[in-house]
PDB file of N, CA and C in Angstrom:
ATOM      1  N   UNK A  25       0.824  -1.192   0.000  1.00  0.00           N
ATOM      2  CA  UNK A  25       0.000   0.000   0.000  1.00  0.00           C
ATOM      3  C   UNK A  25       0.868   1.255   0.000  1.00  0.00           C
ATOM      4  N   UNK A  26       1.963   1.253   0.708  1.00  0.00           N
ATOM      5  CA  UNK A  26       2.831   2.427   0.805  1.00  0.00           C
ATOM      6  C   UNK A  26       3.662   2.632  -0.449  1.00  0.00           C
ATOM      7  N   UNK A  27       3.959   1.534  -1.152  1.00  0.00           N
ATOM      8  CA  UNK A  27       4.812   1.662  -2.324  1.00  0.00           C
ATOM      9  C   UNK A  27       4.145   2.483  -3.430  1.00  0.00           C
ATOM     10  N   UNK A  28       2.869   2.240  -3.799  1.00  0.00           N
ATOM     11  CA  UNK A  28       2.249   3.081  -4.840  1.00  0.00           C
ATOM     12  C   UNK A  28       2.147   4.552  -4.425  1.00  0.00           C
ATOM     13  N   UNK A  29       1.872   4.803  -3.151  1.00  0.00           N
ATOM     14  CA  UNK A  29       1.780   6.184  -2.677  1.00  0.00           C
ATOM     15  C   UNK A  29       3.149   6.842  -2.741  1.00  0.00           C
ATOM     16  N   UNK A  30       4.172   6.107  -2.356  1.00  0.00           N
ATOM     17  CA  UNK A  30       5.529   6.640  -2.407  1.00  0.00           C
ATOM     18  C   UNK A  30       5.948   6.936  -3.844  1.00  0.00           C
ATOM     19  N   UNK A  31       5.605   6.037  -4.759  1.00  0.00           N
ATOM     20  CA  UNK A  31       5.927   6.271  -6.167  1.00  0.00           C
ATOM     21  C   UNK A  31       5.160   7.474  -6.714  1.00  0.00           C
ATOM     22  N   UNK A  32       3.901   7.601  -6.313  1.00  0.00           N
ATOM     23  CA  UNK A  32       3.081   8.731  -6.763  1.00  0.00           C
ATOM     24  C   UNK A  32       3.673  10.044  -6.266  1.00  0.00           C
ATOM     25  N   UNK A  33       4.046  10.090  -4.997  1.00  0.00           N
ATOM     26  CA  UNK A  33       4.649  11.295  -4.446  1.00  0.00           C
ATOM     27  C   UNK A  33       6.006  11.584  -5.087  1.00  0.00           C
ATOM     28  N   UNK A  34       6.739  10.559  -5.434  1.00  0.00           N
ATOM     29  CA  UNK A  34       8.008  10.738  -6.132  1.00  0.00           C
ATOM     30  C   UNK A  34       7.798  11.354  -7.509  1.00  0.00           C
ATOM     31  N   UNK A  35       6.761  10.889  -8.213  1.00  0.00           N
ATOM     32  CA  UNK A  35       6.443  11.482  -9.509  1.00  0.00           C
ATOM     33  C   UNK A  35       6.008  12.939  -9.357  1.00  0.00           C
ATOM     34  N   UNK A  36       5.245  13.201  -8.310  1.00  0.00           N
ATOM     35  CA  UNK A  36       4.818  14.579  -8.044  1.00  0.00           C
ATOM     36  C   UNK A  36       6.031  15.472  -7.798  1.00  0.00           C
ATOM     37  N   UNK A  37       6.968  14.962  -7.025  1.00  0.00           N
ATOM     38  CA  UNK A  37       8.175  15.726  -6.720  1.00  0.00           C
ATOM     39  C   UNK A  37       9.024  15.923  -7.980  1.00  0.00           C
ATOM     40  N   UNK A  38       9.065  14.921  -8.831  1.00  0.00           N
ATOM     41  CA  UNK A  38       9.876  14.967 -10.035  1.00  0.00           C
ATOM     42  C   UNK A  38       9.292  15.924 -11.084  1.00  0.00           C
ATOM     43  N   UNK A  39       7.975  15.944 -11.222  1.00  0.00           N
ATOM     44  CA  UNK A  39       7.316  16.742 -12.261  1.00  0.00           C
ATOM     45  C   UNK A  39       6.559  17.950 -11.695  1.00  0.00           C
ATOM     46  N   UNK A  40       7.064  18.529 -10.630  1.00  0.00           N
ATOM     47  CA  UNK A  40       6.384  19.668 -10.006  1.00  0.00           C
ATOM     48  C   UNK A  40       6.271  20.839 -10.972  1.00  0.00           C
ATOM     49  N   UNK A  41       7.314  21.166 -11.680  1.00  0.00           N
ATOM     50  CA  UNK A  41       7.284  22.298 -12.611  1.00  0.00           C
ATOM     51  C   UNK A  41       6.256  22.092 -13.712  1.00  0.00           C
ATOM     52  N   UNK A  42       6.216  20.891 -14.254  1.00  0.00           N
ATOM     53  CA  UNK A  42       5.277  20.610 -15.332  1.00  0.00           C
ATOM     54  C   UNK A  42       3.835  20.680 -14.838  1.00  0.00           C
ATOM     55  N   UNK A  43       3.596  20.183 -13.638  1.00  0.00           N
ATOM     56  CA  UNK A  43       2.243  20.204 -13.070  1.00  0.00           C
ATOM     57  C   UNK A  43       1.807  21.646 -12.816  1.00  0.00           C
ATOM     58  N   UNK A  44       2.693  22.457 -12.255  1.00  0.00           N
ATOM     59  CA  UNK A  44       2.367  23.857 -11.989  1.00  0.00           C
ATOM     60  C   UNK A  44       2.159  24.608 -13.307  1.00  0.00           C
ATOM     61  N   UNK A  45       2.962  24.309 -14.315  1.00  0.00           N
ATOM     62  CA  UNK A  45       2.806  24.950 -15.614  1.00  0.00           C
ATOM     63  C   UNK A  45       1.469  24.590 -16.235  1.00  0.00           C
ATOM     64  N   UNK A  46       1.092  23.327 -16.183  1.00  0.00           N
ATOM     65  CA  UNK A  46      -0.194  22.901 -16.729  1.00  0.00           C
ATOM     66  C   UNK A  46      -1.341  23.542 -15.967  1.00  0.00           C
ATOM     67  N   UNK A  47      -1.240  23.606 -14.644  1.00  0.00           N
ATOM     68  CA  UNK A  47      -2.275  24.257 -13.831  1.00  0.00           C
ATOM     69  C   UNK A  47      -2.384  25.732 -14.157  1.00  0.00           C
ATOM     70  N   UNK A  48      -1.250  26.394 -14.347  1.00  0.00           N
ATOM     71  CA  UNK A  48      -1.257  27.805 -14.729  1.00  0.00           C
ATOM     72  C   UNK A  48      -1.871  28.024 -16.093  1.00  0.00           C
ATOM     73  N   UNK A  49      -1.600  27.126 -17.021  1.00  0.00           N
ATOM     74  CA  UNK A  49      -2.193  27.228 -18.353  1.00  0.00           C
ATOM     75  C   UNK A  49      -3.707  27.067 -18.289  1.00  0.00           C
ATOM     76  N   UNK A  50      -4.164  26.109 -17.496  1.00  0.00           N
ATOM     77  CA  UNK A  50      -5.617  25.916 -17.330  1.00  0.00           C
ATOM     78  C   UNK A  50      -6.253  27.141 -16.695  1.00  0.00           C
ATOM     79  N   UNK A  51      -5.612  27.705 -15.691  1.00  0.00           N
ATOM     80  CA  UNK A  51      -6.123  28.910 -15.040  1.00  0.00           C
ATOM     81  C   UNK A  51      -6.149  30.076 -16.021  1.00  0.00           C
ATOM     82  N   UNK A  52      -5.127  30.200 -16.854  1.00  0.00           N
ATOM     83  CA  UNK A  52      -5.084  31.261 -17.851  1.00  0.00           C
ATOM     84  C   UNK A  52      -6.249  31.124 -18.839  1.00  0.00           C
ATOM     85  N   UNK A  53      -6.536  29.906 -19.262  1.00  0.00           N
ATOM     86  CA  UNK A  53      -7.662  29.683 -20.181  1.00  0.00           C
ATOM     87  C   UNK A  53      -8.987  30.065 -19.530  1.00  0.00           C
ATOM     88  N   UNK A  54      -9.163  29.735 -18.277  1.00  0.00           N
ATOM     89  CA  UNK A  54     -10.383  30.084 -17.555  1.00  0.00           C
ATOM     90  C   UNK A  54     -10.525  31.602 -17.444  1.00  0.00           C
ATOM     91  N   UNK A  55      -9.455  32.287 -17.067  1.00  0.00           N
ATOM     92  CA  UNK A  55      -9.502  33.749 -16.920  1.00  0.00           C
ATOM     93  C   UNK A  55      -9.751  34.404 -18.278  1.00  0.00           C
ATOM     94  N   UNK A  56      -9.134  33.890 -19.332  1.00  0.00           N
ATOM     95  CA  UNK A  56      -9.349  34.437 -20.666  1.00  0.00           C
ATOM     96  C   UNK A  56     -10.810  34.299 -21.078  1.00  0.00           C
ATOM     97  N   UNK A  57     -11.398  33.146 -20.843  1.00  0.00           N
ATOM     98  CA  UNK A  57     -12.807  32.937 -21.183  1.00  0.00           C
ATOM     99  C   UNK A  57     -13.721  33.864 -20.394  1.00  0.00           C
ATOM    100  N   UNK A  58     -13.419  34.041 -19.118  1.00  0.00           N
ATOM    101  CA  UNK A  58     -14.219  34.926 -18.284  1.00  0.00           C
ATOM    102  C   UNK A  58     -14.072  36.375 -18.748  1.00  0.00           C
ATOM    103  N   UNK A  59     -12.852  36.791 -19.072  1.00  0.00           N
ATOM    104  CA  UNK A  59     -12.620  38.150 -19.545  1.00  0.00           C
ATOM    105  C   UNK A  59     -13.302  38.386 -20.886  1.00  0.00           C
ATOM    106  N   UNK A  60     -13.280  37.387 -21.748  1.00  0.00           N
ATOM    107  CA  UNK A  60     -13.922  37.509 -23.056  1.00  0.00           C
ATOM    108  C   UNK A  60     -15.426  37.705 -22.892  1.00  0.00           C
ATOM    109  N   UNK A  61     -16.040  36.966 -21.980  1.00  0.00           N
ATOM    110  CA  UNK A  61     -17.477  37.126 -21.722  1.00  0.00           C
ATOM    111  C   UNK A  61     -17.762  38.512 -21.143  1.00  0.00           C
ATOM    112  N   UNK A  62     -16.910  38.975 -20.247  1.00  0.00           N
ATOM    113  CA  UNK A  62     -17.087  40.311 -19.665  1.00  0.00           C
ATOM    114  C   UNK A  62     -16.969  41.390 -20.737  1.00  0.00           C
ATOM    115  N   UNK A  63     -15.988  41.282 -21.608  1.00  0.00           N
ATOM    116  CA  UNK A  63     -15.814  42.271 -22.679  1.00  0.00           C
ATOM    117  C   UNK A  63     -17.008  42.265 -23.631  1.00  0.00           C
ATOM    118  N   UNK A  64     -17.531  41.095 -23.947  1.00  0.00           N
ATOM    119  CA  UNK A  64     -18.696  40.990 -24.828  1.00  0.00           C
ATOM    120  C   UNK A  64     -19.914  41.651 -24.177  1.00  0.00           C
ATOM    121  N   UNK A  65     -20.100  41.411 -22.889  1.00  0.00           N
ATOM    122  CA  UNK A  65     -21.226  42.007 -22.161  1.00  0.00           C
ATOM    123  C   UNK A  65     -21.104  43.526 -22.097  1.00  0.00           C
ATOM    124  N   UNK A  66     -19.901  44.025 -21.841  1.00  0.00           N
ATOM    125  CA  UNK A  66     -19.699  45.472 -21.766  1.00  0.00           C
ATOM    126  C   UNK A  66     -19.889  46.141 -23.127  1.00  0.00           C
ATOM    127  N   UNK A  67     -19.475  45.492 -24.206  1.00  0.00           N
ATOM    128  CA  UNK A  67     -19.661  46.087 -25.528  1.00  0.00           C
ATOM    129  C   UNK A  67     -21.143  46.130 -25.898  1.00  0.00           C
ATOM    130  N   UNK A  68     -21.901  45.122 -25.501  1.00  0.00           N
ATOM    131  CA  UNK A  68     -23.349  45.140 -25.756  1.00  0.00           C
ATOM    132  C   UNK A  68     -24.009  46.268 -24.963  1.00  0.00           C
ATOM    133  N   UNK A  69     -23.604  46.451 -23.728  1.00  0.00           N
ATOM    134  CA  UNK A  69     -24.152  47.531 -22.904  1.00  0.00           C
ATOM    135  C   UNK A  69     -23.790  48.894 -23.487  1.00  0.00           C
ATOM    136  N   UNK A  70     -22.558  49.037 -23.955  1.00  0.00           N
ATOM    137  CA  UNK A  70     -22.130  50.299 -24.557  1.00  0.00           C
ATOM    138  C   UNK A  70     -22.932  50.594 -25.822  1.00  0.00           C
ATOM    139  N   UNK A  71     -23.219  49.582 -26.627  1.00  0.00           N
ATOM    140  CA  UNK A  71     -24.004  49.777 -27.840  1.00  0.00           C
ATOM    141  C   UNK A  71     -25.420  50.232 -27.497  1.00  0.00           C
ATOM    142  N   UNK A  72     -26.007  49.659 -26.466  1.00  0.00           N
ATOM    143  CA  UNK A  72     -27.347  50.080 -26.039  1.00  0.00           C
ATOM    144  C   UNK A  72     -27.323  51.516 -25.531  1.00  0.00           C
ATOM    145  N   UNK A  73     -26.287  51.879 -24.803  1.00  0.00           N
ATOM    146  CA  UNK A  73     -26.165  53.243 -24.290  1.00  0.00           C
ATOM    147  C   UNK A  73     -26.045  54.240 -25.428  1.00  0.00           C
ATOM    148  N   UNK A  74     -25.265  53.915 -26.441  1.00  0.00           N
ATOM    149  CA  UNK A  74     -25.114  54.800 -27.602  1.00  0.00           C
ATOM    150  C   UNK A  74     -26.452  54.976 -28.300  1.00  0.00           C
ATOM    151  N   UNK A  75     -27.207  53.909 -28.439  1.00  0.00           N
ATOM    152  CA  UNK A  75     -28.510  53.997 -29.096  1.00  0.00           C
ATOM    153  C   UNK A  75     -29.468  54.890 -28.311  1.00  0.00           C
ATOM    154  N   UNK A  76     -29.472  54.768 -27.003  1.00  0.00           N
ATOM    155  CA  UNK A  76     -30.332  55.615 -26.165  1.00  0.00           C
ATOM    156  C   UNK A  76     -29.907  57.076 -26.286  1.00  0.00           C
ATOM    157  N   UNK A  77     -28.603  57.321 -26.265  1.00  0.00           N
ATOM    158  CA  UNK A  77     -28.125  58.700 -26.390  1.00  0.00           C
ATOM    159  C   UNK A  77     -28.455  59.295 -27.751  1.00  0.00           C
ATOM    160  N   UNK A  78     -28.406  58.503 -28.801  1.00  0.00           N
ATOM    161  CA  UNK A  78     -28.788  58.992 -30.129  1.00  0.00           C
ATOM    162  C   UNK A  78     -30.253  59.387 -30.167  1.00  0.00           C
ATOM    163  N   UNK A  79     -31.099  58.536 -29.608  1.00  0.00           N
ATOM    164  CA  UNK A  79     -32.526  58.856 -29.618  1.00  0.00           C
ATOM    165  C   UNK A  79     -32.806  60.097 -28.771  1.00  0.00           C
ATOM    166  N   UNK A  80     -32.117  60.258 -27.649  1.00  0.00           N
ATOM    167  CA  UNK A  80     -32.291  61.455 -26.828  1.00  0.00           C
ATOM    168  C   UNK A  80     -31.812  62.697 -27.585  1.00  0.00           C
ATOM    169  N   UNK A  81     -30.724  62.597 -28.315  1.00  0.00           N
ATOM    170  CA  UNK A  81     -30.215  63.716 -29.088  1.00  0.00           C
ATOM    171  C   UNK A  81     -31.209  64.112 -30.178  1.00  0.00           C
ATOM    172  N   UNK A  82     -31.791  63.134 -30.839  1.00  0.00           N
ATOM    173  CA  UNK A  82     -32.780  63.410 -31.879  1.00  0.00           C
ATOM    174  C   UNK A  82     -33.996  64.105 -31.286  1.00  0.00           C
ATOM    175  N   UNK A  83     -34.471  63.615 -30.161  1.00  0.00           N
ATOM    176  CA  UNK A  83     -35.625  64.246 -29.509  1.00  0.00           C
ATOM    177  C   UNK A  83     -35.296  65.680 -29.097  1.00  0.00           C
ATOM    178  N   UNK A  84     -34.122  65.893 -28.555  1.00  0.00           N
ATOM    179  CA  UNK A  84     -33.717  67.227 -28.129  1.00  0.00           C
ATOM    180  C   UNK A  84     -33.614  68.174 -29.327  1.00  0.00           C
ATOM    181  N   UNK A  85     -33.075  67.694 -30.437  1.00  0.00           N
ATOM    182  CA  UNK A  85     -32.996  68.521 -31.642  1.00  0.00           C
ATOM    183  C   UNK A  85     -34.384  68.888 -32.134  1.00  0.00           C
ATOM    184  N   UNK A  86     -35.318  67.947 -32.080  1.00  0.00           N
ATOM    185  CA  UNK A  86     -36.693  68.236 -32.519  1.00  0.00           C
ATOM    186  C   UNK A  86     -37.343  69.270 -31.587  1.00  0.00           C
ATOM    187  N   UNK A  87     -37.107  69.136 -30.295  1.00  0.00           N
ATOM    188  CA  UNK A  87     -37.668  70.099 -29.344  1.00  0.00           C
ATOM    189  C   UNK A  87     -37.059  71.487 -29.564  1.00  0.00           C
ATOM    190  N   UNK A  88     -35.752  71.578 -29.775  1.00  0.00           N
ATOM    191  CA  UNK A  88     -35.101  72.861 -30.051  1.00  0.00           C
ATOM    192  C   UNK A  88     -35.614  73.475 -31.345  1.00  0.00           C
ATOM    193  N   UNK A  89     -35.778  72.639 -32.337  1.00  0.00           N
ATOM    194  CA  UNK A  89     -36.266  73.137 -33.625  1.00  0.00           C
ATOM    195  C   UNK A  89     -37.694  73.665 -33.475  1.00  0.00           C
ATOM    196  N   UNK A  90     -38.519  72.950 -32.732  1.00  0.00           N
ATOM    197  CA  UNK A  90     -39.909  73.378 -32.531  1.00  0.00           C
ATOM    198  C   UNK A  90     -39.978  74.645 -31.679  1.00  0.00           C
ATOM    199  N   UNK A  91     -39.085  74.805 -30.733  1.00  0.00           N
ATOM    200  CA  UNK A  91     -39.144  75.998 -29.879  1.00  0.00           C
ATOM    201  C   UNK A  91     -38.609  77.235 -30.568  1.00  0.00           C
ATOM    202  N   UNK A  92     -37.786  77.070 -31.596  1.00  0.00           N
ATOM    203  CA  UNK A  92     -37.240  78.205 -32.332  1.00  0.00           C
ATOM    204  C   UNK A  92     -38.273  78.821 -33.273  1.00  0.00           C
ATOM    205  N   UNK A  93     -39.269  78.093 -33.658  1.00  0.00           N
ATOM    206  CA  UNK A  93     -40.269  78.594 -34.605  1.00  0.00           C
ATOM    207  C   UNK A  93     -41.181  79.545 -33.982  1.00  0.00           C
TER     208      UNK A  93
END
């Protein structure tokens, strides 16, 4: 029972750098995916904000034009 555990721990000790590198790569992929979703959400919100501001500008121009007459 102790021999397989000892061999496993020996492999862990031997390949520590590779394991940490693989874990870091997986973490990087997760963060990239999360950031990509956040950027997509923010760009959609910005597009909606621009559309609202355009409609408000058009309404304001119509009100100014009507008040000048």
